[in-house]
Coordinates of C-alpha atoms and ligand atoms in Angstrom, one line a residue:
X1 CA 93.2 105.9 97.0
X2 CA 89.5 105.6 97.9
X3 CA 87.9 102.2 98.5
X4 CA 86.0 102.5 95.3
X5 CA 89.0 103.2 93.1
X6 CA 90.4 99.7 93.6
X7 CA 88.7 97.7 90.9
X8 CA 90.5 96.3 88.0
X9 CA 87.4 94.1 87.5
X10 CA 85.3 97.3 87.1
X11 CA 84.9 100.6 88.7
X12 CA 83.6 100.8 92.2
X13 CA 83.9 97.3 93.4
X14 CA 84.5 96.9 97.1
X15 CA 86.6 94.7 99.3
X16 CA 84.2 91.8 99.6
X17 CA 83.6 91.7 95.8
X18 CA 87.3 92.0 95.0
X19 CA 88.2 89.1 97.3
X20 CA 86.0 86.8 95.3
X21 CA 86.3 88.2 91.8
X22 CA 89.2 90.7 91.7
X23 CA 91.6 90.5 88.7
X24 CA 89.9 87.5 87.1
X25 CA 88.1 87.6 83.7
X26 CA 86.6 84.2 82.8
X27 CA 86.6 85.4 79.2
X28 CA 90.4 85.3 79.1
X29 CA 90.4 81.7 80.5
X30 CA 88.0 79.6 78.4
X31 CA 85.1 81.0 80.5
X32 CA 86.3 78.9 83.5
X33 CA 84.3 80.0 86.5
X34 CA 87.1 79.1 89.0
X35 CA 90.6 80.5 88.4
X36 CA 92.3 77.6 86.5
X37 CA 95.4 75.9 87.8
X38 CA 98.0 76.5 85.1
X39 CA 100.2 73.5 86.0
X40 CA 103.0 74.1 83.6
X41 CA 106.7 74.8 84.1
X42 CA 107.2 76.8 80.9
X43 CA 105.4 78.7 78.2
X44 CA 105.6 78.7 74.4
X45 CA 107.3 81.9 73.4
X46 CA 105.8 81.7 69.8
X47 CA 108.5 83.0 67.6
X48 CA 112.0 84.4 68.0
X49 CA 110.9 88.0 67.7
X50 CA 108.4 87.6 70.5
X51 CA 111.0 85.8 72.6
X52 CA 113.3 88.8 72.3
X53 CA 110.5 91.2 73.1
X54 CA 109.7 89.2 76.2
X55 CA 113.3 89.2 77.4
X56 CA 113.7 92.9 76.7
X57 CA 110.6 93.7 78.8
X58 CA 108.9 95.2 75.7
X59 CA 106.1 92.7 76.0
X60 CA 104.8 91.3 79.3
X61 CA 104.0 87.6 79.1
X62 CA 104.6 84.3 80.8
X63 CA 107.9 82.6 80.2
X64 CA 108.7 80.2 83.1
X65 CA 106.7 79.5 86.2
X66 CA 109.5 80.3 88.5
X67 CA 109.0 84.0 87.7
X68 CA 105.4 84.2 86.7
X69 CA 102.3 82.0 86.2
X70 CA 98.6 83.0 85.4
X71 CA 97.2 81.4 88.5
X72 CA 99.8 83.0 90.7
X73 CA 99.2 86.2 88.8
X74 CA 95.5 86.4 89.8
X75 CA 96.5 85.9 93.5
X76 CA 99.1 88.7 93.2
X77 CA 96.7 91.1 91.5
X78 CA 93.8 90.3 93.8
X79 CA 95.8 90.8 97.0
X80 CA 97.2 94.0 95.5
X81 CA 93.7 95.2 95.0
X82 CA 92.6 94.3 98.5
X83 CA 95.6 96.2 100.0
X84 CA 95.4 99.2 97.6
X85 CA 98.9 98.3 96.3
X86 CA 100.5 99.3 93.0
X87 CA 101.9 95.8 92.7
X88 CA 102.3 92.5 94.5
X89 CA 104.4 89.3 94.1
X90 CA 103.6 85.9 95.5
X91 CA 106.3 83.7 97.0
X92 CA 106.7 80.2 98.4
X93 CA 106.3 81.2 102.0
X94 CA 105.9 84.1 104.4
X95 CA 109.6 83.7 105.3
X96 CA 110.5 84.1 101.6
X97 CA 108.4 87.3 101.7
X98 CA 110.1 88.6 104.8
X99 CA 113.7 87.8 103.7
X100 CA 113.2 89.0 100.1
X101 CA 111.7 92.3 101.3
X102 CA 115.0 93.0 103.1
X103 CA 117.4 91.5 100.6
X104 CA 115.7 93.6 97.9
X105 CA 116.8 96.9 99.5
X106 CA 119.8 96.1 101.7
X107 CA 123.0 94.5 100.9
X108 CA 126.3 94.2 102.7
X109 CA 126.8 97.3 104.9
X110 CA 123.1 97.9 105.1
X111 CA 121.3 98.5 108.4
X112 CA 117.7 97.7 109.4
X113 CA 115.8 98.9 112.4
X114 CA 113.2 96.3 113.5
X115 CA 110.5 96.0 116.1
X116 CA 111.3 93.9 119.2
X117 CA 107.9 92.3 118.7
X118 CA 108.3 89.8 115.8
X119 CA 107.6 86.2 114.8
X120 CA 110.5 84.1 116.1
X121 CA 111.7 83.1 112.6
X122 CA 111.8 86.8 111.5
X123 CA 113.6 87.7 114.7
X124 CA 116.3 85.1 114.2
X125 CA 116.7 85.9 110.5
X126 CA 117.5 89.4 111.5
X127 CA 119.7 88.4 114.5
X128 CA 121.6 85.4 113.2
X129 CA 121.3 85.0 109.4
X130 CA 121.4 88.4 107.7
X131 CA 124.5 89.6 109.7
X132 CA 126.4 86.8 108.0
X133 CA 125.6 88.6 104.7
X134 CA 126.6 92.0 106.1
X135 CA 123.1 93.2 106.9
X136 CA 122.9 94.3 110.5
X137 CA 119.6 94.8 112.4
X138 CA 119.0 96.6 115.6
X139 CA 115.9 95.9 117.5
X140 CA 114.2 98.9 119.1
X141 CA 113.5 98.9 122.8
X142 CA 109.8 99.5 122.1
X143 CA 107.7 100.6 119.1
X144 CA 107.5 104.1 120.4
X145 CA 108.5 106.4 117.6
X146 CA 111.3 108.0 119.8
X147 CA 112.8 104.5 120.6
X148 CA 112.8 103.6 116.9
X149 CA 114.2 107.0 115.9
X150 CA 117.1 106.6 118.2
X151 CA 118.4 103.7 116.1
X152 CA 118.3 105.2 112.7
X153 CA 121.7 105.8 111.1
X154 CA 122.9 107.1 107.7
X155 CA 123.1 103.5 106.4
X156 CA 119.7 102.4 107.6
X157 CA 117.7 101.0 104.7
X158 CA 114.3 100.3 106.3
X159 CA 112.1 100.0 109.3
X160 CA 110.5 96.6 109.8
X161 CA 107.5 96.0 112.0
X162 CA 104.5 93.7 112.4
X163 CA 101.1 95.5 112.3
X164 CA 99.8 93.2 115.0
X165 CA 102.7 91.3 116.5
X166 CA 103.1 87.6 116.8
X167 CA 102.3 86.6 119.5
X168 CA 102.1 89.7 121.8
X169 CA 99.5 91.4 119.8
X170 CA 101.3 94.8 120.0
X171 CA 99.8 97.1 117.4
X172 CA 102.2 99.3 115.5
X173 CA 101.6 103.1 115.0
X174 CA 101.9 102.7 111.3
X175 CA 101.3 106.3 110.4
X176 CA 103.8 107.6 113.0
X177 CA 106.5 105.1 112.0
X178 CA 105.9 105.8 108.3
X179 CA 106.3 109.5 108.9
X180 CA 109.6 108.8 110.8
X181 CA 110.8 106.6 108.0
X182 CA 110.0 109.1 105.3
X183 CA 111.7 111.9 107.2
X184 CA 114.8 109.7 107.0
X185 CA 114.4 108.8 103.3
X186 CA 113.7 105.1 104.1
X187 CA 110.6 102.9 103.6
X188 CA 108.4 101.3 106.3
X189 CA 107.9 97.5 105.8
X190 CA 104.9 96.1 107.6
X191 CA 104.3 92.4 108.1
X192 CA 100.5 92.3 108.1
X193 CA 100.1 88.6 108.5
X194 CA 98.1 88.7 111.7
X195 CA 95.8 91.5 110.6
X196 CA 95.2 90.5 107.0
X197 CA 94.0 93.3 104.6
X198 CA 90.5 92.8 106.1
X199 CA 91.5 94.3 109.4
X200 CA 94.4 96.6 108.5
X201 CA 95.6 98.0 105.1
X202 CA 99.0 99.4 106.1
X203 CA 99.6 101.2 102.7
X204 CA 96.6 103.4 103.4
X205 CA 98.3 104.5 106.6
X206 CA 101.6 105.4 104.9
X207 CA 103.5 102.1 104.9
X208 CA 105.5 101.4 101.7
X209 CA 105.9 97.6 101.6
X210 CA 103.5 95.0 103.1
X211 CA 104.5 91.4 103.6
X212 CA 102.3 88.4 104.3
X213 CA 102.5 84.9 105.4
X214 CA 99.5 83.8 103.3
X215 CA 99.7 80.5 105.2
X216 CA 97.7 82.2 108.0
X217 CA 94.5 84.1 108.0
X218 CA 94.7 85.2 104.4
X219 CA 94.2 81.7 103.2
X220 CA 92.6 80.6 106.5
X221 CA 92.4 76.8 105.9
X222 CA 95.8 75.7 107.1
X223 CA 96.4 73.8 103.9
X224 CA 99.1 75.8 102.1
X225 CA 102.4 77.6 102.7
X226 CA 102.5 80.9 100.8
X227 CA 103.7 84.5 101.1
X228 CA 103.3 87.8 99.4
X229 CA 105.0 91.2 99.1
X230 CA 102.9 94.3 98.1
X231 CA 104.3 97.7 97.3
X232 CA 102.5 101.0 97.7
X233 CA 104.1 102.7 94.7
X234 CA 104.7 106.1 96.3
X235 CA 108.2 105.7 97.8
X236 CA 111.1 107.4 96.1
X237 CA 113.6 104.7 95.4
X238 CA 115.6 107.2 93.5
X239 CA 116.6 109.3 96.5
X240 CA 120.2 108.1 96.4
X241 CA 120.0 105.6 99.2
X242 CA 118.9 102.6 97.1
X243 CA 121.4 101.6 94.3
X244 CA 119.7 98.3 93.6
X245 CA 116.9 100.3 92.0
X246 CA 119.0 103.0 90.3
X247 CA 122.1 101.0 89.2
X248 CA 121.9 100.4 85.4
X249 CA 122.2 96.7 84.5
X250 CA 123.0 94.7 81.4
X251 CA 120.0 92.4 81.9
X252 CA 117.7 95.4 81.6
X253 CA 119.3 96.8 78.4
X254 CA 117.1 98.2 75.6
X255 CA 117.2 97.5 71.8
X256 CA 120.2 99.8 71.5
X257 CA 122.0 98.0 74.3
X258 CA 121.6 101.0 76.6
X259 CA 121.7 99.7 80.2
X260 CA 118.8 100.6 82.3
X261 CA 117.7 100.5 86.0
X262 CA 114.7 98.9 87.6
X263 CA 113.4 102.4 88.3
X264 CA 113.6 103.3 84.6
X265 CA 112.0 100.1 83.3
X266 CA 109.4 99.6 86.0
X267 CA 108.7 103.2 87.4
X268 CA 105.3 102.1 88.9
X269 CA 106.4 99.0 90.6
X270 CA 110.2 98.9 90.9
X271 CA 110.2 97.0 94.2
X272 CA 108.1 94.0 93.2
X273 CA 109.6 94.0 89.7
X274 CA 113.1 93.6 91.3
X275 CA 111.9 90.9 93.7
X276 CA 110.6 89.0 90.6
X277 CA 113.5 89.5 88.2
X278 CA 116.4 89.4 90.6
X279 CA 115.5 87.6 93.8
X280 CA 112.8 85.2 92.7
X281 CA 114.6 84.6 89.4
X282 CA 117.9 83.7 91.1
X283 CA 117.0 82.6 94.6
X284 CA 113.9 80.9 93.4
X285 CA 111.3 80.7 96.2
X286 CA 108.4 80.4 93.7
X287 CA 104.8 79.7 94.7
X288 CA 103.4 76.8 92.7
X289 CA 100.1 77.3 90.8
X290 CA 98.2 74.8 92.9
X291 CA 99.2 76.5 96.1
X292 CA 98.2 79.9 94.6
X293 CA 94.8 78.3 93.8
X294 CA 94.4 77.1 97.4
X295 CA 95.3 80.6 98.6
X296 CA 92.7 82.1 96.3
X297 CA 90.0 79.7 97.6
X298 CA 90.7 80.7 101.1
X299 CA 90.7 84.4 100.3
X300 CA 87.1 84.2 99.0
X301 CA 85.8 83.9 102.6
X302 CA 88.3 86.2 104.3
X303 CA 85.8 88.7 105.7
X304 CA 83.3 86.2 106.8
X305 CA 85.9 84.0 108.6
X306 CA 87.5 86.9 110.4
X307 CA 84.1 88.3 111.6
X308 CA 83.1 84.9 113.0
X309 CA 86.5 84.4 114.6
X310 CA 86.4 87.9 116.2
X311 CA 83.1 87.0 117.8
X312 CA 84.6 83.7 119.0
X313 CA 87.6 85.6 120.4
X314 CA 85.3 87.7 122.5
X315 CA 83.5 84.7 124.0
X316 CA 86.7 82.8 124.7
X317 CA 88.4 85.9 126.3
X318 CA 85.3 86.5 128.5
X319 CA 85.7 82.9 129.8
X320 CA 89.4 83.2 130.4
X321 CA 89.1 86.4 132.3
X322 CA 86.8 84.6 134.7
X323 CA 89.1 81.7 135.2
X324 CA 91.2 81.2 138.4
X325 CA 93.9 79.5 136.2
X326 CA 94.6 82.6 134.1
X327 CA 96.9 85.4 135.4
X328 CA 96.4 87.8 132.5
X329 CA 94.9 88.0 129.0
X330 CA 96.7 90.1 126.4
X331 CA 94.5 91.3 123.6
X332 CA 94.7 94.8 122.2
X333 CA 90.9 94.8 121.9
X334 CA 90.5 94.9 125.7
X335 CA 90.0 98.4 127.1
X336 CA 92.6 97.8 129.7
X337 CA 95.3 96.9 127.1
X338 CA 98.1 99.5 126.7
X339 CA 97.5 98.9 123.0
X340 CA 93.8 99.6 123.0
X341 CA 94.1 103.1 121.5
X342 CA 96.3 102.0 118.7
X343 CA 94.1 99.0 118.1
X344 CA 91.0 101.3 117.9
X345 CA 92.7 103.5 115.4
X346 CA 94.3 100.9 113.1
X347 CA 92.0 97.9 113.5
X348 CA 88.6 99.2 114.4
X349 CA 86.9 95.9 113.4
X350 CA 89.1 94.1 116.0
X351 CA 92.8 93.5 116.5
X352 CA 92.9 90.0 115.1
X353 CA 92.0 86.4 115.9
X354 CA 95.1 85.5 117.9
X355 CA 95.9 86.4 121.5
X356 CA 97.9 85.2 124.5
X357 CA 97.1 84.5 128.2
X358 CA 99.2 83.8 131.2
X359 CA 98.8 80.3 132.6
X360 CA 98.7 80.4 136.4
X361 CA 100.6 77.3 137.4
X362 CA 103.9 75.5 137.0
X363 CA 105.4 74.7 133.6
X364 CA 104.5 71.0 134.2
X365 CA 100.9 72.0 134.8
X366 CA 101.0 74.2 131.7
X367 CA 102.2 71.2 129.7
X368 CA 99.5 69.0 131.2
X369 CA 96.9 71.6 130.2
X370 CA 98.2 71.7 126.6
X371 CA 98.2 67.9 126.5
X372 CA 94.6 67.8 127.8
X373 CA 93.0 70.0 125.1
X374 CA 90.9 68.0 122.6
X375 CA 89.6 70.6 120.2
X376 CA 92.4 73.1 120.4
X377 CA 95.1 71.6 118.3
X378 CA 98.7 71.9 119.6
X379 CA 100.3 73.5 116.5
X380 CA 102.7 76.3 115.6
X381 CA 100.4 77.7 112.9
X382 CA 97.8 80.5 113.3
X383 CA 94.9 81.8 111.4
X384 CA 93.4 78.4 110.6
X385 CA 89.7 77.6 110.5
X386 CA 90.5 75.2 113.4
X387 CA 91.4 76.6 116.8
X388 CA 95.1 76.2 117.7
X389 CA 97.0 76.4 121.0
X390 CA 100.8 76.7 121.6
X391 CA 103.3 77.5 124.3
X392 CA 105.4 80.0 122.3
X393 CA 108.4 80.2 124.6
X394 CA 109.2 76.6 123.9
X395 CA 108.2 76.4 120.2
X396 CA 107.5 79.3 117.8
X397 CA 109.9 81.7 119.7
X398 CA 112.4 79.2 121.1
X399 CA 115.1 80.9 119.0
X400 CA 114.9 83.8 121.5
X401 CA 116.8 83.8 124.7
X402 CA 114.7 84.0 127.9
X403 CA 115.5 87.7 128.1
X404 CA 114.7 88.3 124.5
X405 CA 111.4 86.4 125.0
X406 CA 110.4 88.7 127.9
X407 CA 111.4 91.8 125.8
X408 CA 109.3 90.7 123.0
X409 CA 106.3 90.2 125.3
X410 CA 106.2 86.5 126.0
X411 CA 107.1 85.4 129.5
X412 CA 107.3 81.6 130.0
X413 CA 103.7 81.3 131.3
X414 CA 102.4 82.6 127.9
X415 CA 99.9 80.4 126.0
X416 CA 98.8 81.6 122.5
X417 CA 95.4 80.8 121.2
X418 CA 94.5 81.2 117.5
X419 CA 90.7 81.1 117.4
X420 CA 89.0 79.3 114.6
X421 CA 85.4 78.8 113.4
X422 CA 84.1 76.2 115.8
X423 CA 81.1 76.9 118.1
X424 CA 82.5 79.0 120.9
X425 CA 80.7 77.0 123.5
X426 CA 82.7 73.9 122.5
X427 CA 85.9 75.9 122.6
X428 CA 85.2 77.1 126.1
X429 CA 84.2 73.6 127.3
X430 CA 87.5 72.3 125.9
X431 CA 89.6 74.8 127.8
X432 CA 87.6 74.2 130.9
X433 CA 88.1 70.4 130.9
X434 CA 91.8 70.9 130.0
X435 CA 92.3 73.2 133.1
X436 CA 90.5 70.7 135.2
X437 CA 92.7 67.9 133.9
X438 CA 95.9 69.9 134.5
X439 CA 95.0 70.7 138.1
X440 CA 93.6 67.2 138.8
X441 CA 90.1 68.3 139.4
X442 CA 88.5 66.7 136.4
X443 CA 85.8 64.1 137.1
X444 CA 86.6 61.6 134.3
X445 CA 83.6 61.2 132.0
Ligands
PLP1 N1 105.4 86.5 109.6 C1 104.6 86.2 110.7 C2 104.0 87.3 111.5 C3 104.4 84.8 111.0 O1 103.7 84.6 112.1 C4 105.0 83.8 110.2 C5 104.9 82.4 110.6 O2 104.4 82.1 111.6 C6 105.8 84.2 109.1 C7 105.9 85.6 108.8 C8 106.4 83.2 108.2 O3 105.5 82.6 107.4 P1 105.6 81.2 106.7 O4 105.4 80.2 107.8 O5 104.4 81.2 105.7 O6 106.9 81.1 106.1

């Protein structure tokens, strides 16, 4: 799909136009300039005949906000446009998006191959929670195609990776992994949270499913918890490996009571349709309309925020590289990074607004440094307009054992910075005074 073919709001609209106006027609909403917040649990069905049409999927319409709401719908369609997706569904959190993306295609006996470089919550979901439901995950030794390939079995249902990993910043070879997945008849799922569609659009590189924590850079204001799943529309769910999409069910019966499958009823978007009508409907992690509105507000400034944050990242990294208190800086945008070639290929504008560095000192000094920052907020979130700092080994990735932490690229000295929209000089001065405080060299102002 070309960039210009995205527009539902008109032919030829580009990314920055779509992020502000995509999939919203004021004429269909009382001429409201902002997307209205449809704060209602339920919808009038009108008459019994329409009720039946709605339930038989003969007419698409809103019934109940757990499974669909016009405010949420604009968010879904707009993100689908930005990602070049055939369909998208919004959920109550990024973790709902990650877990539903797996539960939608694998059930007991299913096997997943995952990247070793994942957000701690996703890692522990795969390691500790899903096995209790019979879904077994193996973590590849690295993201090299050969290491991933070695783990694929006949019952493997998907490859799961982060495009830019939390927190190590590893960049996935999306096209290479998609090719491997497709040769084995399985989809590639990419968590694109750190990149956002502004920096990487995984579907354009061959990925099949994209998941987001919209809590992060997609919204960018740190005021909402939200998630999304997008589907590319090209994967063959009818290849015999995915009964959830081909099994014929009573709930999808037609007027003649003939049972039908998700693939038959929703041939363009079977994946997100099943997330909506099976998982969201029965497990219920619905995004509320007000939260969808907040996500839409944030989305309006996505490109502008990320550009400014990328410039701030450069300035802060230049400072850290000159600091005697820093043993290493890991950012795929640096020419010396082993990920630099992949970053240049997949994220030419820049590989994100989050990076890690090695604190040269004891853990007690690291903690004194964290305690001494005044502007950098000590938080587990990322992608906020405000700059954030965290010691991942003890917080966001504390679910991982020390060995697993090292394997996933975060030794104990790791400090993660999520760079916000402040003046970079203030950020640098903040780090400088915090180092001085940690090492007892600060002259108290
Ligand atoms: N995916 C990634 C890469 C994350 O960093 C996070 C949270 O930090 C999540 C998913 C989960 O998102 P949420 O906190 O919105 O549930």
